[in-house]
Coordinates of C-alpha atoms and ligand atoms in Angstrom, one line a residue:
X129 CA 0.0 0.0 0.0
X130 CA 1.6 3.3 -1.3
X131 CA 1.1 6.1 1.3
X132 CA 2.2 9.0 -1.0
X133 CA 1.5 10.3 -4.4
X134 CA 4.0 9.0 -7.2
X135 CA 4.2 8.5 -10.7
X136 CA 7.0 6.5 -12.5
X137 CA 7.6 6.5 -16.1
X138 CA 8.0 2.6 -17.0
X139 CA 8.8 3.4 -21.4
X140 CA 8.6 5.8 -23.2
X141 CA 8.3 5.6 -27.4
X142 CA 8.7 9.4 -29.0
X143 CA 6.6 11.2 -27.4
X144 CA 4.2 8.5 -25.6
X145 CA 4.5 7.5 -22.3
X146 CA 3.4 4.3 -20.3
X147 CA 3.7 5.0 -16.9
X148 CA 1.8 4.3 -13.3
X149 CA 0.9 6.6 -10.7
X150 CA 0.7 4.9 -7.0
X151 CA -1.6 5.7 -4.5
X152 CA -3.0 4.3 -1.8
X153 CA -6.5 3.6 -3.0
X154 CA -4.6 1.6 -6.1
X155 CA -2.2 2.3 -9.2
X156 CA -3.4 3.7 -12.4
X157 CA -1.3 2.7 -15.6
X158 CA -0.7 5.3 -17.9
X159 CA -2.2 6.2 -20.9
X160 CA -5.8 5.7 -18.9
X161 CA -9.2 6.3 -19.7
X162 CA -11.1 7.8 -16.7
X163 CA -15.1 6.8 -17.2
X164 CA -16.8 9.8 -16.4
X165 CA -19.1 9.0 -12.8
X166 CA -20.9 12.9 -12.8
X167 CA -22.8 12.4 -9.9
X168 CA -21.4 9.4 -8.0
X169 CA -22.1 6.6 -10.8
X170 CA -21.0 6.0 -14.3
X171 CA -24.3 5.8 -16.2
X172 CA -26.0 3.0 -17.1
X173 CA -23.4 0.5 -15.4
X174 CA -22.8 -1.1 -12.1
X175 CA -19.2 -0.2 -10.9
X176 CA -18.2 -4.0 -10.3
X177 CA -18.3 -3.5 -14.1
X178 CA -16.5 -0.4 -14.8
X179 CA -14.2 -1.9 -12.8
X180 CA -13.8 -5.4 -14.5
X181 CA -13.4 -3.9 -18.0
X182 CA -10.3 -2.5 -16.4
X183 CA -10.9 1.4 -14.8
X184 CA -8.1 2.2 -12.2
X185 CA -10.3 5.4 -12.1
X186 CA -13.6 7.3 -12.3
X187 CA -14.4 10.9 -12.4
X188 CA -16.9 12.4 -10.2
X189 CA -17.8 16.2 -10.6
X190 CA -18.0 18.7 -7.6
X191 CA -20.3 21.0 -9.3
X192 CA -23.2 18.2 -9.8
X193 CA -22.4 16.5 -6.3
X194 CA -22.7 20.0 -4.3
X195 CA -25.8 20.4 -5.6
X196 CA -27.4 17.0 -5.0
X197 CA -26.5 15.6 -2.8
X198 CA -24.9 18.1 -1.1
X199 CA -20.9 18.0 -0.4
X200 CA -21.1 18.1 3.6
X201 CA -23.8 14.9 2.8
X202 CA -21.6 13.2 1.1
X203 CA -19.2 13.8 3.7
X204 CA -21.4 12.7 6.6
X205 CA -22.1 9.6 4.6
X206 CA -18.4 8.5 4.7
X207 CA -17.2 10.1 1.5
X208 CA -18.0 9.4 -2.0
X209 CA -15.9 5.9 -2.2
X210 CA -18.2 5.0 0.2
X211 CA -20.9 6.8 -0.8
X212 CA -20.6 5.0 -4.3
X213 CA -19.3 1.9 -3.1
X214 CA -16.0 2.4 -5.5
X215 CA -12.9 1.9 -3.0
X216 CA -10.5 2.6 -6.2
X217 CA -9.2 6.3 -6.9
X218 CA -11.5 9.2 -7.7
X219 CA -10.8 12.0 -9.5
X220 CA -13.1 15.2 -9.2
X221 CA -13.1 18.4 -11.6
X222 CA -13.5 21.4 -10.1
X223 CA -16.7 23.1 -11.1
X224 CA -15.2 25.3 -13.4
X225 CA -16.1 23.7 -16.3
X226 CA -19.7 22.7 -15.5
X227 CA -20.3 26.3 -13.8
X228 CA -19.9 27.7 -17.4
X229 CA -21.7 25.1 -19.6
X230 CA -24.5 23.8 -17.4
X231 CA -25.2 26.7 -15.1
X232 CA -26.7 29.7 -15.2
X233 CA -23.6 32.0 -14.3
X234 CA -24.6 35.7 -12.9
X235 CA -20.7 36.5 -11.9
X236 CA -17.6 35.8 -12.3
X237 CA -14.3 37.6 -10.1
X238 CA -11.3 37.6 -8.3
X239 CA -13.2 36.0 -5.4
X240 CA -14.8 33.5 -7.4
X241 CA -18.2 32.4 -9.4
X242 CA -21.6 33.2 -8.6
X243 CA -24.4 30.6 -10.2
X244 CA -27.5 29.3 -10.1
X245 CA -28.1 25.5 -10.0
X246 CA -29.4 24.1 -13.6
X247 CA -31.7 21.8 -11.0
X248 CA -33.6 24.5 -9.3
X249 CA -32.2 27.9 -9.6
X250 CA -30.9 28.0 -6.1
X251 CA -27.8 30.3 -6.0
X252 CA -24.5 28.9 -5.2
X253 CA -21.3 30.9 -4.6
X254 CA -18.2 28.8 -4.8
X255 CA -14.0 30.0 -4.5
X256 CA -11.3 28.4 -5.3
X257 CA -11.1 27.4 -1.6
X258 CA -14.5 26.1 -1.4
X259 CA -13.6 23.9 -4.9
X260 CA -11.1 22.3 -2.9
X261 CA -13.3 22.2 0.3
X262 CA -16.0 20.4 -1.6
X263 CA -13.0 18.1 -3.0
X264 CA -11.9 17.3 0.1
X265 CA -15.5 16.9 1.5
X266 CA -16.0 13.9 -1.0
X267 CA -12.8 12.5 -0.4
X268 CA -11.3 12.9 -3.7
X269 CA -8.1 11.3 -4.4
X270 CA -7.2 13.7 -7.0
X271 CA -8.4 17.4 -7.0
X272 CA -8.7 19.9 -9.6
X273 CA -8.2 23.2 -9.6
X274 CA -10.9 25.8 -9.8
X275 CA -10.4 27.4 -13.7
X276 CA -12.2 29.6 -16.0
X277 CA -13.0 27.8 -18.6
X278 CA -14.4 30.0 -21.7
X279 CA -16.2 29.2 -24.6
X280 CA -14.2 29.7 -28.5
X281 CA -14.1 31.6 -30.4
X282 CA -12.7 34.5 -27.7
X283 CA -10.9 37.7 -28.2
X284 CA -6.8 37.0 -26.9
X285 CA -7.4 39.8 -24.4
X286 CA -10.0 37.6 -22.8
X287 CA -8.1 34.5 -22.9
X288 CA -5.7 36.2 -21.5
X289 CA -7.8 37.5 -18.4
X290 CA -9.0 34.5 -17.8
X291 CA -5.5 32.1 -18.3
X292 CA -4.1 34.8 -15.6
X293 CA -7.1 34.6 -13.2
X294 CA -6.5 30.6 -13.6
X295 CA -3.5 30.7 -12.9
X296 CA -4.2 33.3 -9.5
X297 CA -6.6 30.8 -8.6
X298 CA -4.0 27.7 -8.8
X299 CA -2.0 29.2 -6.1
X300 CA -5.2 30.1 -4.0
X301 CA -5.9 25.8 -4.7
X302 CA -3.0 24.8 -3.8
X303 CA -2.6 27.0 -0.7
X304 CA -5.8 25.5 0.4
X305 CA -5.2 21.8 -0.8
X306 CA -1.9 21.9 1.2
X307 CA 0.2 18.9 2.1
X308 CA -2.0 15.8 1.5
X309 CA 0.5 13.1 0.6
X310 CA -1.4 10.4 -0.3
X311 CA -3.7 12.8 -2.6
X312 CA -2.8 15.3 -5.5
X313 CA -3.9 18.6 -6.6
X314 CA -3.5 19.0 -10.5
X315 CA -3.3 22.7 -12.1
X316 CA -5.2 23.1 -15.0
X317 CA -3.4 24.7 -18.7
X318 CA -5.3 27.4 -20.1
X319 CA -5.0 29.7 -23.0
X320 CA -7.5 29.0 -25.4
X321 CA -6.0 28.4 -29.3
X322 CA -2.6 31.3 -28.3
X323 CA 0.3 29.1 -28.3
X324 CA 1.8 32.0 -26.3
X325 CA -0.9 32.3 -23.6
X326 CA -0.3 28.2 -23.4
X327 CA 3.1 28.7 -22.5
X328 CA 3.0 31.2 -20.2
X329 CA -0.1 29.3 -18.3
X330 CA 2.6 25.9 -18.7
X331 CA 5.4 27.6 -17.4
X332 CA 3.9 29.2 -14.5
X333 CA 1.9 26.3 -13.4
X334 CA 5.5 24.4 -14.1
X335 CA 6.8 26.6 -11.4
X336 CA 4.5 25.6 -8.9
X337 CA 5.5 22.5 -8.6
X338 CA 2.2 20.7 -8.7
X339 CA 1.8 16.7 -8.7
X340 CA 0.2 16.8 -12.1
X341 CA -0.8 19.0 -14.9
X342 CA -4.0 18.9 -16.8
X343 CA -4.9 20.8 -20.5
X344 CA -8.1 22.7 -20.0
X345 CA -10.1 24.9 -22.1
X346 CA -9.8 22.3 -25.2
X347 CA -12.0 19.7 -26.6
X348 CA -15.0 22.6 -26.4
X349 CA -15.8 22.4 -30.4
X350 CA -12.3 23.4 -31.6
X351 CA -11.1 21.5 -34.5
X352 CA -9.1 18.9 -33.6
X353 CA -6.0 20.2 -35.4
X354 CA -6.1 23.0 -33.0
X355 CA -6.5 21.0 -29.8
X356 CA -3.4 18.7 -31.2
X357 CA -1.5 22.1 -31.9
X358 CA -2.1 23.4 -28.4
X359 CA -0.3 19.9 -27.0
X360 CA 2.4 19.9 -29.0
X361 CA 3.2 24.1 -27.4
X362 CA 1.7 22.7 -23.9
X363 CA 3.1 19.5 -23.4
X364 CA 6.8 20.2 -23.8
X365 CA 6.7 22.8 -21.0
X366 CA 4.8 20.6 -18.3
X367 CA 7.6 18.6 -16.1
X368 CA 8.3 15.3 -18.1
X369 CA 8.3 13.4 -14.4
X370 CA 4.8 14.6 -13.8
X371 CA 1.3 13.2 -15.5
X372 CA -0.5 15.0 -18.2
X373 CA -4.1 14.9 -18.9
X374 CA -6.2 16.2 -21.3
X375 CA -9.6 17.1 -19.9
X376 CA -12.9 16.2 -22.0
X377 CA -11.4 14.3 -24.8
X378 CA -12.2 12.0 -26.3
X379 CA -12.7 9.9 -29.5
X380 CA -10.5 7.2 -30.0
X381 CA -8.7 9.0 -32.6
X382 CA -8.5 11.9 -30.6
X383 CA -6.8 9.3 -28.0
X384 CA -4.4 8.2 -30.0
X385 CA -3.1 11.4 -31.4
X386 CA -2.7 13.2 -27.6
X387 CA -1.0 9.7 -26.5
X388 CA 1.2 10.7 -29.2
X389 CA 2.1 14.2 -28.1
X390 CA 2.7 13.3 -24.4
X391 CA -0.7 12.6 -23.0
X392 CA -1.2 10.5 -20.2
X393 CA -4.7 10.8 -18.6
X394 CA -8.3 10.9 -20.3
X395 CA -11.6 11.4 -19.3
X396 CA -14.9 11.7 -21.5
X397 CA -18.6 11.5 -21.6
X398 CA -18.7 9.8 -25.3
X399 CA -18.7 6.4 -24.5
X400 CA -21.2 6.1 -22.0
X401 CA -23.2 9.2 -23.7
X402 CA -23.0 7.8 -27.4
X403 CA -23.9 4.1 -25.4
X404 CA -27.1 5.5 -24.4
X405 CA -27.8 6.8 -27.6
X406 CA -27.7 3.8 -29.6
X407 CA -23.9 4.3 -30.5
X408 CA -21.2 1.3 -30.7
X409 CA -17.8 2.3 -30.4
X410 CA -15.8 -0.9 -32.1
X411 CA -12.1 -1.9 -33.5
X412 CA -14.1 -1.7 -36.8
X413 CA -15.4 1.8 -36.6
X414 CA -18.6 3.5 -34.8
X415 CA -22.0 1.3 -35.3
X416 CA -25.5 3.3 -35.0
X417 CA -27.6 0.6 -33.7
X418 CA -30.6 3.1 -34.6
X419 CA -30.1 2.6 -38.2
X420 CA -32.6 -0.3 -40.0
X421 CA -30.0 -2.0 -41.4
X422 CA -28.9 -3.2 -38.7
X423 CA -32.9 -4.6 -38.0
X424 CA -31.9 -8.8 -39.4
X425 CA -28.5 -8.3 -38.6
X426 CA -27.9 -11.7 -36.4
X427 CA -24.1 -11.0 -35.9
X428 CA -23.0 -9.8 -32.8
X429 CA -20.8 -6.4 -32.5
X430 CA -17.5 -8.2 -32.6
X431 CA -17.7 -11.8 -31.9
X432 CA -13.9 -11.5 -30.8
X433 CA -14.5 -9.5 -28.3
X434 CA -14.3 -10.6 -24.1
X435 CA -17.4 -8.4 -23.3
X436 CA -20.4 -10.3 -23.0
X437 CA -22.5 -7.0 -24.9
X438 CA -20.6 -6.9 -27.7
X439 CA -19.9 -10.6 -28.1
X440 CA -23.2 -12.4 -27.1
X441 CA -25.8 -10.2 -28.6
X442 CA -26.8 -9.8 -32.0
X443 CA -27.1 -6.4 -33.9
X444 CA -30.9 -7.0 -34.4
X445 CA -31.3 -7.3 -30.6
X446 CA -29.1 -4.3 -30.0
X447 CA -31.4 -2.5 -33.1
X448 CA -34.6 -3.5 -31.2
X449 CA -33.8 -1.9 -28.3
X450 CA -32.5 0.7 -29.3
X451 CA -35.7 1.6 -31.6
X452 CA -37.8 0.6 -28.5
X453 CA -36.0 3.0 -26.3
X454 CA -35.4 -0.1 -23.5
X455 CA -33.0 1.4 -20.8
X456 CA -30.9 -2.5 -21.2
X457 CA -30.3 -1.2 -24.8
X458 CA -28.0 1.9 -23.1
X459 CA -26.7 -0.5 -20.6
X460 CA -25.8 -3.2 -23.4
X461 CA -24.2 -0.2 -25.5
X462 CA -22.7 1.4 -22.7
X463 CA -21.2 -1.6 -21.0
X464 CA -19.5 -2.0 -25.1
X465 CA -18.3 1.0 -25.4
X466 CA -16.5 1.2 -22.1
X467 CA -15.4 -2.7 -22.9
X468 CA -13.3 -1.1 -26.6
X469 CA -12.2 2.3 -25.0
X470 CA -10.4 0.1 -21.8
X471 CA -9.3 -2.4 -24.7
X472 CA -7.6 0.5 -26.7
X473 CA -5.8 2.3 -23.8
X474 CA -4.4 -1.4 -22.9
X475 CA -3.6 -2.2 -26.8
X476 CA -1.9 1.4 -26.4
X477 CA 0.0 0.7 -22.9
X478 CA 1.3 -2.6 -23.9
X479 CA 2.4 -0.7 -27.7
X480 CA 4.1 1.9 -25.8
X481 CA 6.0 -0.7 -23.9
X482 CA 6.9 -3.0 -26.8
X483 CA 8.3 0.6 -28.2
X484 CA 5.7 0.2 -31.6
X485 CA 3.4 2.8 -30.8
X486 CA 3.2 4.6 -34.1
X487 CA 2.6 1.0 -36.0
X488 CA 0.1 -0.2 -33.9
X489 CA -1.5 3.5 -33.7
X490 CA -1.5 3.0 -37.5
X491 CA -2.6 -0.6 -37.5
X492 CA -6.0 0.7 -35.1
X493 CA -7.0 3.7 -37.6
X494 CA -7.0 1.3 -40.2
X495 CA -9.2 -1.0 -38.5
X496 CA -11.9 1.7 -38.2
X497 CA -11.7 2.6 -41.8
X498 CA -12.0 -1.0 -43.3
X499 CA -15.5 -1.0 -41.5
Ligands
K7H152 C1 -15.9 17.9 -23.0 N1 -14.8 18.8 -23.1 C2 -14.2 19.3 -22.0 N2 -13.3 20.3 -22.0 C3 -13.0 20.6 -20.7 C4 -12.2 21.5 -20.2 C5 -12.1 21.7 -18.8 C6 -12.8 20.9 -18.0 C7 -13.7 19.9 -18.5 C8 -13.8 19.8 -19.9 N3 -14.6 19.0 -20.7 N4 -12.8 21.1 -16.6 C9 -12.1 22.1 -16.1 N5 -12.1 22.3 -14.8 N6 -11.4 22.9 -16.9 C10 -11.2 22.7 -18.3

């Protein structure tokens, strides 16, 4: 049992990393896809699962978890590992993100953000201190920042303002995180698309000699050769000891081409959302069960495949429930789409260690496009 925070680069092929960070609720190996658990559960799946398709770790979000059930609740309750009956790390954004896209936000300053909740209008007021408060409150073995996040297209002066207000509010975070060693508090990388505000943000956050670094402010509708631009500027300032991850993103190809650049850490709502929406993520390509060809198709997803949704069912099942809106056609969907992205980040751990990362990377893409 590891009572600290540490993470040890095991190979490393270009720019990829495979690494692990210990701590004491378990090790996470590196590249790793973090299912996203919003409000204490990853949708549509029992965490027994999450966890036998091979999560080291799930997200939660402080923003939806303050509001319902309440953070001191949570608390009372024994913590969200408790709570959620996952005893395996836990890592929680800050609110920052959520504030801006799901709230209704009436201010932002220095001191903080000012919102009403998206679930009843109540108003909420929360500082970077009360981000980590809430964190801590839950029991969260890795903490975010508090960040403004803003929407692009944006003027530079504002992405400036708000990459320098970040970066105010890291140190305000990790003043009140301070000295947890068996938990980390990650800074966030702002800047927008200004490979000059990205440095800056880097470099300064590089000084403060955080335990980990994530990218923020990307995967928010910006081509994706503009996300992959701001890595290659970000990444080669963050600490090369330290682990990297790239908030919100993504598709599998979007995976693959941020493992490329440096990236070590993922989260993202698109497999469990797309699951629930009739979606298949698969080493052949994306399925939409909705579609009526699929309505005598008696093959299963992938009959290769160790996950009992994608192996054992057929197409027409998975097109019937879909069409019928049953809720075991999300779960079936869900529990397959979760099954291929924990199968790609271990096809891309174990290519990483066998140093043939580009070739394999290569050998995937084309998978998808033969169909
Ligand atoms: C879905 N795209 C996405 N981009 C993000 C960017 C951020 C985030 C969450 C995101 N999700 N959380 C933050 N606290 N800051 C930056």
């Amino acid at each position: 049992m590891n009572s600290e925070f540490s993470f040890r680069l095991l190979a490393t092929d270009g720019k990829a990393r495979r690494g692990e960070i210990s701590m004491p609720r378990g090790t996470i190996r590196t590249p790793a896809f973090m299912p996203v658990g919003t409000a204490g559960t990853v949708k549509a799946m029992y965490l027994d699962q999450v966890r036998d398709l091979g999560a080291d770790i799930i997200l939660g979000n402080t923003y939806h978890l303050m509001l319902r059930p309440g953070a001191e609740r949570v608390a009372k309750l024994g913590g969200l590992h408790e709570f959620a009956r996952w005893p395996y790390p836990i890592l929680t954004d800050s609110g920052g993100f959520q504030v801006m896209s799901l709230s209704q936000l009436r201010k932002i300053s220095e001191k903080g953000v000012v919102f009403n909740s998206h679930i009843d209008g109540s108003k909420h007021e929360m500082s970077p201190e009360r981000s980590i408060e809430i964190q801590g409150l839950l029991d969260s073995d890795i903490q975010m920042q508090l960040d403004e996040c803003i929407a692009l297209p944006a003027p530079v002066s504002e992405m400036e303002r708000a990459m320098e207000m970040s970066l105010r509010w890291a140190e305000r975070c990790k003043t009140a995180f301070g000295d947890q060693p068996g938990k980390a508090m990650f800074g966030i990388v702002q800047g927008g698309d200004n490979e000059t505000l990205r440095m800056r943000s880097a470099d300064a956050l590089a000084a403060m000699n955080l335990k980990g670094y994530a990218v923020g402010g990307l995967a928010v509708g910006e081509p994706q050769d503009v996300m992959l631009a701001m890595l290659d500027v970000t990444c080669e300032r963050l600490p090369h000891e330290k682990p990297r991850y790239l908030m919100g993103v993504g598709t599998p190809d979007d995976i693959l081409k941020s493992v490329a650049r440096g990236i070590d850490m993922f989260d993202c709502v698109m497999p469990t959302r797309a699951g629930r929406h009739g979606l298949a993520f698969t080493r052949h390509g994306k399925i939409n069960l909705r579609n009526a060809r699929h309505a005598e198709d008696h093959r299963p997803l992938d009959e290769e495949s160790a996950c009992p949704a994608t192996r054992d069912y057929s197409r027409a099942y998975l097109h019937h429930l879909v069409r019928s809106n049953e809720a075991l056609g999300g779960m079936l969907l869900t529990w397959n789409n979760l099954a291929y992205y924990q199968h790609l980040m271990a096809e891309i751990r174990e290519a990483i260690a066998q140093g043939r990362f580009e070739q394999r990377a290569t050998e995937i893409t084309e998978g998808w496009q033969r169909g």
